[in-house]
Amino acid sequence: MENGDLLFVPAVETGLSGAINNVTQTERKTSYDHIGIVKKESDHLYVLHAAPKGGSQKQKINHFLKEQTKLGQKIDVYRLKAEYKVSIPNSVAKAESLVGKPYNFNYILDDHSYYCSDFVERAFRDHEIFALEPMTFVDPKTNKTNAFWEKWYQDKNLKVPEGEPGCNPNGLAASEKLNKIGELQ
């Protein structure tokens, strides 16, 4: 693995993971609900990411894998194409500067808390590796706001941010600036 590689965690069918995947899946082969950035320091590998448990953090890769993988699950590894690798040192440094910020449970962009794909997009933002797109919370099967998200925002006394700018792991994985290079188990 190299500095700046991206780790995509496959979604499960239920709860928050299933709700994220339900409204963001781009195609059957990409079904992700979490993402992190590999940081290589000497002989050690870390993952920079934002998670509900711990917020924006730097974890040893073995701890990340233990927390993020379900029984027998593989994590997909993506790498920037050669022409974009120049962005990695600055982007990894930017991600490290975000460590310690809380998790953004509202999934509405702000500069004080981050959700996983927001964390990664911001790390690479100066190099325009990823793009923000209008968010959707609509279940493609029913064409209505997904019930999980309806309740999620209702409980927070917030309007569902349909159409607001944002990002998600499936959208980031679809970037033409990345190649899938393998899997970790």
PDB file of C-alpha atoms in Angstrom:
ATOM      1  CA  MET A   1       0.000   0.000   0.000  1.00  0.00           C
ATOM      2  CA  GLU A   2       1.078   3.552  -0.688  1.00  0.00           C
ATOM      3  CA  ASN A   3       0.612   6.915   0.964  1.00  0.00           C
ATOM      4  CA  GLY A   4      -2.701   8.368  -0.239  1.00  0.00           C
ATOM      5  CA  ASP A   5      -4.381   5.081  -1.145  1.00  0.00           C
ATOM      6  CA  LEU A   6      -8.107   5.094  -0.401  1.00  0.00           C
ATOM      7  CA  LEU A   7      -9.840   2.326   1.523  1.00  0.00           C
ATOM      8  CA  PHE A   8     -13.513   1.763   0.695  1.00  0.00           C
ATOM      9  CA  VAL A   9     -15.585  -0.265   3.166  1.00  0.00           C
ATOM     10  CA  PRO A  10     -18.487  -2.258   1.706  1.00  0.00           C
ATOM     11  CA  ALA A  11     -21.968  -1.468   2.976  1.00  0.00           C
ATOM     12  CA  VAL A  12     -24.186  -3.863   4.876  1.00  0.00           C
ATOM     13  CA  GLU A  13     -27.907  -4.107   4.209  1.00  0.00           C
ATOM     14  CA  THR A  14     -29.292  -2.585   7.422  1.00  0.00           C
ATOM     15  CA  GLY A  15     -29.162   0.477   9.692  1.00  0.00           C
ATOM     16  CA  LEU A  16     -27.171   3.572   8.814  1.00  0.00           C
ATOM     17  CA  SER A  17     -24.960   1.585   6.418  1.00  0.00           C
ATOM     18  CA  GLY A  18     -27.928   0.248   4.475  1.00  0.00           C
ATOM     19  CA  ALA A  19     -29.609   3.673   4.407  1.00  0.00           C
ATOM     20  CA  ILE A  20     -26.472   5.333   3.016  1.00  0.00           C
ATOM     21  CA  ASN A  21     -26.079   2.678   0.371  1.00  0.00           C
ATOM     22  CA  ASN A  22     -29.780   2.664  -0.538  1.00  0.00           C
ATOM     23  CA  VAL A  23     -29.759   6.286  -1.701  1.00  0.00           C
ATOM     24  CA  THR A  24     -26.158   6.551  -3.008  1.00  0.00           C
ATOM     25  CA  GLN A  25     -25.346   3.326  -4.815  1.00  0.00           C
ATOM     26  CA  THR A  26     -24.080   4.120  -8.296  1.00  0.00           C
ATOM     27  CA  GLU A  27     -23.922   0.579  -9.626  1.00  0.00           C
ATOM     28  CA  ARG A  28     -24.081  -2.903  -8.134  1.00  0.00           C
ATOM     29  CA  LYS A  29     -20.314  -3.374  -8.003  1.00  0.00           C
ATOM     30  CA  THR A  30     -19.782  -0.290  -5.825  1.00  0.00           C
ATOM     31  CA  SER A  31     -21.661  -0.588  -2.584  1.00  0.00           C
ATOM     32  CA  TYR A  32     -19.706   1.391   0.007  1.00  0.00           C
ATOM     33  CA  ASP A  33     -20.611   3.164   3.227  1.00  0.00           C
ATOM     34  CA  HIS A  34     -17.194   4.286   4.532  1.00  0.00           C
ATOM     35  CA  ILE A  35     -13.854   5.560   3.227  1.00  0.00           C
ATOM     36  CA  GLY A  36     -10.431   6.405   4.654  1.00  0.00           C
ATOM     37  CA  ILE A  37      -7.027   7.627   3.437  1.00  0.00           C
ATOM     38  CA  VAL A  38      -3.839   5.617   3.974  1.00  0.00           C
ATOM     39  CA  LYS A  39      -0.969   7.521   5.583  1.00  0.00           C
ATOM     40  CA  LYS A  40       2.434   5.889   5.472  1.00  0.00           C
ATOM     41  CA  GLU A  41       4.904   6.923   8.189  1.00  0.00           C
ATOM     42  CA  SER A  42       8.256   5.133   8.201  1.00  0.00           C
ATOM     43  CA  ASP A  43       7.296   1.448   8.395  1.00  0.00           C
ATOM     44  CA  HIS A  44       3.798   2.073   9.763  1.00  0.00           C
ATOM     45  CA  LEU A  45       0.443   2.430   8.009  1.00  0.00           C
ATOM     46  CA  TYR A  46      -2.355   4.564   9.405  1.00  0.00           C
ATOM     47  CA  VAL A  47      -5.817   5.426   8.171  1.00  0.00           C
ATOM     48  CA  LEU A  48      -7.105   8.994   8.335  1.00  0.00           C
ATOM     49  CA  HIS A  49     -10.900   9.010   8.409  1.00  0.00           C
ATOM     50  CA  ALA A  50     -14.054  10.352  10.043  1.00  0.00           C
ATOM     51  CA  ALA A  51     -16.302   7.855  11.822  1.00  0.00           C
ATOM     52  CA  PRO A  52     -19.310   8.114  14.138  1.00  0.00           C
ATOM     53  CA  LYS A  53     -17.197   6.528  16.875  1.00  0.00           C
ATOM     54  CA  GLY A  54     -14.186   8.813  17.402  1.00  0.00           C
ATOM     55  CA  GLY A  55     -14.863  11.566  14.844  1.00  0.00           C
ATOM     56  CA  SER A  56     -11.989  12.596  12.566  1.00  0.00           C
ATOM     57  CA  GLN A  57      -9.089  10.384  13.535  1.00  0.00           C
ATOM     58  CA  LYS A  58      -5.797   8.735  12.719  1.00  0.00           C
ATOM     59  CA  GLN A  59      -5.851   4.994  13.387  1.00  0.00           C
ATOM     60  CA  LYS A  60      -3.306   2.246  12.952  1.00  0.00           C
ATOM     61  CA  ILE A  61      -4.408   0.265   9.928  1.00  0.00           C
ATOM     62  CA  ASN A  62      -4.937  -2.955  11.905  1.00  0.00           C
ATOM     63  CA  HIS A  63      -7.328  -1.139  14.291  1.00  0.00           C
ATOM     64  CA  PHE A  64      -9.193   0.376  11.322  1.00  0.00           C
ATOM     65  CA  LEU A  65      -9.560  -3.027   9.673  1.00  0.00           C
ATOM     66  CA  LYS A  66     -10.755  -4.627  12.923  1.00  0.00           C
ATOM     67  CA  GLU A  67     -13.405  -1.916  13.451  1.00  0.00           C
ATOM     68  CA  GLN A  68     -14.560  -1.586   9.858  1.00  0.00           C
ATOM     69  CA  THR A  69     -14.758  -5.136   8.593  1.00  0.00           C
ATOM     70  CA  LYS A  70     -17.579  -7.515   9.229  1.00  0.00           C
ATOM     71  CA  LEU A  71     -17.075 -11.268   9.178  1.00  0.00           C
ATOM     72  CA  GLY A  72     -15.240 -12.249   5.995  1.00  0.00           C
ATOM     73  CA  GLN A  73     -15.659  -8.794   4.453  1.00  0.00           C
ATOM     74  CA  LYS A  74     -13.000  -7.327   2.169  1.00  0.00           C
ATOM     75  CA  ILE A  75     -12.075  -3.666   1.929  1.00  0.00           C
ATOM     76  CA  ASP A  76     -11.385  -2.331  -1.558  1.00  0.00           C
ATOM     77  CA  VAL A  77      -8.201  -0.352  -2.169  1.00  0.00           C
ATOM     78  CA  TYR A  78      -8.211   2.448  -4.733  1.00  0.00           C
ATOM     79  CA  ARG A  79      -5.270   4.557  -5.893  1.00  0.00           C
ATOM     80  CA  LEU A  80      -5.083   7.866  -7.717  1.00  0.00           C
ATOM     81  CA  LYS A  81      -4.042   7.573 -11.345  1.00  0.00           C
ATOM     82  CA  ALA A  82      -0.424   8.576 -12.000  1.00  0.00           C
ATOM     83  CA  GLU A  83      -1.236  12.083 -13.249  1.00  0.00           C
ATOM     84  CA  TYR A  84      -2.995  12.949  -9.951  1.00  0.00           C
ATOM     85  CA  LYS A  85      -0.451  11.501  -7.498  1.00  0.00           C
ATOM     86  CA  VAL A  86       1.225  14.910  -7.162  1.00  0.00           C
ATOM     87  CA  SER A  87      -1.754  15.886  -4.961  1.00  0.00           C
ATOM     88  CA  ILE A  88      -1.104  13.182  -2.354  1.00  0.00           C
ATOM     89  CA  PRO A  89       1.427  14.866   0.003  1.00  0.00           C
ATOM     90  CA  ASN A  90      -0.686  18.029   0.406  1.00  0.00           C
ATOM     91  CA  SER A  91      -3.937  16.073   0.621  1.00  0.00           C
ATOM     92  CA  VAL A  92      -2.667  13.674   3.285  1.00  0.00           C
ATOM     93  CA  ALA A  93      -1.310  16.651   5.271  1.00  0.00           C
ATOM     94  CA  LYS A  94      -4.705  18.379   4.932  1.00  0.00           C
ATOM     95  CA  ALA A  95      -6.482  15.238   6.174  1.00  0.00           C
ATOM     96  CA  GLU A  96      -4.127  15.045   9.145  1.00  0.00           C
ATOM     97  CA  SER A  97      -4.939  18.690   9.983  1.00  0.00           C
ATOM     98  CA  LEU A  98      -8.647  17.714  10.256  1.00  0.00           C
ATOM     99  CA  VAL A  99      -7.968  14.999  12.850  1.00  0.00           C
ATOM    100  CA  GLY A 100      -9.667  15.737  16.161  1.00  0.00           C
ATOM    101  CA  LYS A 101     -12.788  17.331  14.660  1.00  0.00           C
ATOM    102  CA  PRO A 102     -16.139  15.760  15.568  1.00  0.00           C
ATOM    103  CA  TYR A 103     -18.239  13.556  13.314  1.00  0.00           C
ATOM    104  CA  ASN A 104     -20.951  15.306  11.290  1.00  0.00           C
ATOM    105  CA  PHE A 105     -24.132  13.371  12.100  1.00  0.00           C
ATOM    106  CA  ASN A 106     -26.253  15.844  10.123  1.00  0.00           C
ATOM    107  CA  TYR A 107     -24.492  15.089   6.813  1.00  0.00           C
ATOM    108  CA  ILE A 108     -24.874  18.772   5.962  1.00  0.00           C
ATOM    109  CA  LEU A 109     -21.534  20.363   5.039  1.00  0.00           C
ATOM    110  CA  ASP A 110     -19.939  22.643   7.641  1.00  0.00           C
ATOM    111  CA  ASP A 111     -16.387  23.580   8.569  1.00  0.00           C
ATOM    112  CA  HIS A 112     -16.452  22.196  12.119  1.00  0.00           C
ATOM    113  CA  SER A 113     -17.364  18.522  11.722  1.00  0.00           C
ATOM    114  CA  TYR A 114     -16.980  15.906   8.996  1.00  0.00           C
ATOM    115  CA  TYR A 115     -18.526  12.690   7.745  1.00  0.00           C
ATOM    116  CA  CYS A 116     -16.289  10.134   6.032  1.00  0.00           C
ATOM    117  CA  SER A 117     -16.568  11.098   2.369  1.00  0.00           C
ATOM    118  CA  ASP A 118     -16.686  14.813   3.279  1.00  0.00           C
ATOM    119  CA  PHE A 119     -13.393  14.321   5.179  1.00  0.00           C
ATOM    120  CA  VAL A 120     -11.767  12.708   2.115  1.00  0.00           C
ATOM    121  CA  GLU A 121     -13.215  15.180  -0.402  1.00  0.00           C
ATOM    122  CA  ARG A 122     -11.923  18.116   1.681  1.00  0.00           C
ATOM    123  CA  ALA A 123      -8.481  16.550   1.965  1.00  0.00           C
ATOM    124  CA  PHE A 124      -8.222  16.467  -1.837  1.00  0.00           C
ATOM    125  CA  ARG A 125     -10.338  19.599  -2.545  1.00  0.00           C
ATOM    126  CA  ASP A 126      -7.450  21.943  -3.447  1.00  0.00           C
ATOM    127  CA  HIS A 127      -6.512  19.499  -6.221  1.00  0.00           C
ATOM    128  CA  GLU A 128     -10.106  18.980  -7.445  1.00  0.00           C
ATOM    129  CA  ILE A 129      -9.869  15.194  -7.256  1.00  0.00           C
ATOM    130  CA  PHE A 130     -13.523  14.801  -6.258  1.00  0.00           C
ATOM    131  CA  ALA A 131     -16.605  16.946  -6.853  1.00  0.00           C
ATOM    132  CA  LEU A 132     -19.492  17.844  -4.593  1.00  0.00           C
ATOM    133  CA  GLU A 133     -22.836  16.868  -6.066  1.00  0.00           C
ATOM    134  CA  PRO A 134     -26.461  17.432  -5.078  1.00  0.00           C
ATOM    135  CA  MET A 135     -27.285  14.938  -2.339  1.00  0.00           C
ATOM    136  CA  THR A 136     -30.315  12.712  -2.568  1.00  0.00           C
ATOM    137  CA  PHE A 137     -32.147  10.832   0.143  1.00  0.00           C
ATOM    138  CA  VAL A 138     -34.734   9.381  -2.233  1.00  0.00           C
ATOM    139  CA  ASP A 139     -35.148   5.608  -2.386  1.00  0.00           C
ATOM    140  CA  PRO A 140     -34.815   4.775  -6.105  1.00  0.00           C
ATOM    141  CA  LYS A 141     -37.341   1.929  -5.725  1.00  0.00           C
ATOM    142  CA  THR A 142     -40.137   4.088  -4.281  1.00  0.00           C
ATOM    143  CA  ASN A 143     -39.156   7.529  -5.605  1.00  0.00           C
ATOM    144  CA  LYS A 144     -39.852   8.891  -2.096  1.00  0.00           C
ATOM    145  CA  THR A 145     -37.525  10.008   0.695  1.00  0.00           C
ATOM    146  CA  ASN A 146     -36.083   6.897   2.315  1.00  0.00           C
ATOM    147  CA  ALA A 147     -37.937   6.218   5.606  1.00  0.00           C
ATOM    148  CA  PHE A 148     -34.675   5.916   7.560  1.00  0.00           C
ATOM    149  CA  TRP A 149     -33.571   9.394   6.467  1.00  0.00           C
ATOM    150  CA  GLU A 150     -37.030  10.889   6.988  1.00  0.00           C
ATOM    151  CA  LYS A 151     -36.930   9.771  10.631  1.00  0.00           C
ATOM    152  CA  TRP A 152     -33.213  10.639  11.010  1.00  0.00           C
ATOM    153  CA  TYR A 153     -33.788  14.294  10.136  1.00  0.00           C
ATOM    154  CA  GLN A 154     -37.159  14.488  11.861  1.00  0.00           C
ATOM    155  CA  ASP A 155     -35.488  13.367  15.122  1.00  0.00           C
ATOM    156  CA  LYS A 156     -32.914  16.161  14.683  1.00  0.00           C
ATOM    157  CA  ASN A 157     -35.645  18.679  13.897  1.00  0.00           C
ATOM    158  CA  LEU A 158     -33.992  19.342  10.527  1.00  0.00           C
ATOM    159  CA  LYS A 159     -35.263  19.394   6.971  1.00  0.00           C
ATOM    160  CA  VAL A 160     -33.940  16.551   4.785  1.00  0.00           C
ATOM    161  CA  PRO A 161     -31.088  18.241   2.822  1.00  0.00           C
ATOM    162  CA  GLU A 162     -32.298  16.941  -0.537  1.00  0.00           C
ATOM    163  CA  GLY A 163     -30.341  18.623  -3.346  1.00  0.00           C
ATOM    164  CA  GLU A 164     -27.778  20.262  -1.024  1.00  0.00           C
ATOM    165  CA  PRO A 165     -24.098  19.846  -2.009  1.00  0.00           C
ATOM    166  CA  GLY A 166     -22.374  16.816  -0.552  1.00  0.00           C
ATOM    167  CA  CYS A 167     -20.632  13.558  -1.353  1.00  0.00           C
ATOM    168  CA  ASN A 168     -20.735   9.880  -0.497  1.00  0.00           C
ATOM    169  CA  PRO A 169     -18.376   6.897  -0.708  1.00  0.00           C
ATOM    170  CA  ASN A 170     -20.062   5.440  -3.804  1.00  0.00           C
ATOM    171  CA  GLY A 171     -19.765   8.749  -5.629  1.00  0.00           C
ATOM    172  CA  LEU A 172     -16.083   9.080  -4.703  1.00  0.00           C
ATOM    173  CA  ALA A 173     -15.389   5.502  -5.830  1.00  0.00           C
ATOM    174  CA  ALA A 174     -16.905   6.369  -9.224  1.00  0.00           C
ATOM    175  CA  SER A 175     -14.254   9.066  -9.846  1.00  0.00           C
ATOM    176  CA  GLU A 176     -12.422   8.590 -13.120  1.00  0.00           C
ATOM    177  CA  LYS A 177      -9.275   9.801 -11.338  1.00  0.00           C
ATOM    178  CA  LEU A 178      -9.055   6.520  -9.368  1.00  0.00           C
ATOM    179  CA  ASN A 179      -8.232   2.906 -10.124  1.00  0.00           C
ATOM    180  CA  LYS A 180      -9.222  -0.032  -7.955  1.00  0.00           C
ATOM    181  CA  ILE A 181      -5.991  -1.877  -7.224  1.00  0.00           C
ATOM    182  CA  GLY A 182      -6.983  -4.660  -4.852  1.00  0.00           C
ATOM    183  CA  GLU A 183      -8.663  -5.843  -1.675  1.00  0.00           C
ATOM    184  CA  LEU A 184      -7.752  -6.207   1.997  1.00  0.00           C
ATOM    185  CA  GLN A 185      -9.286  -8.725   4.346  1.00  0.00           C
TER     186      GLN A 185
END
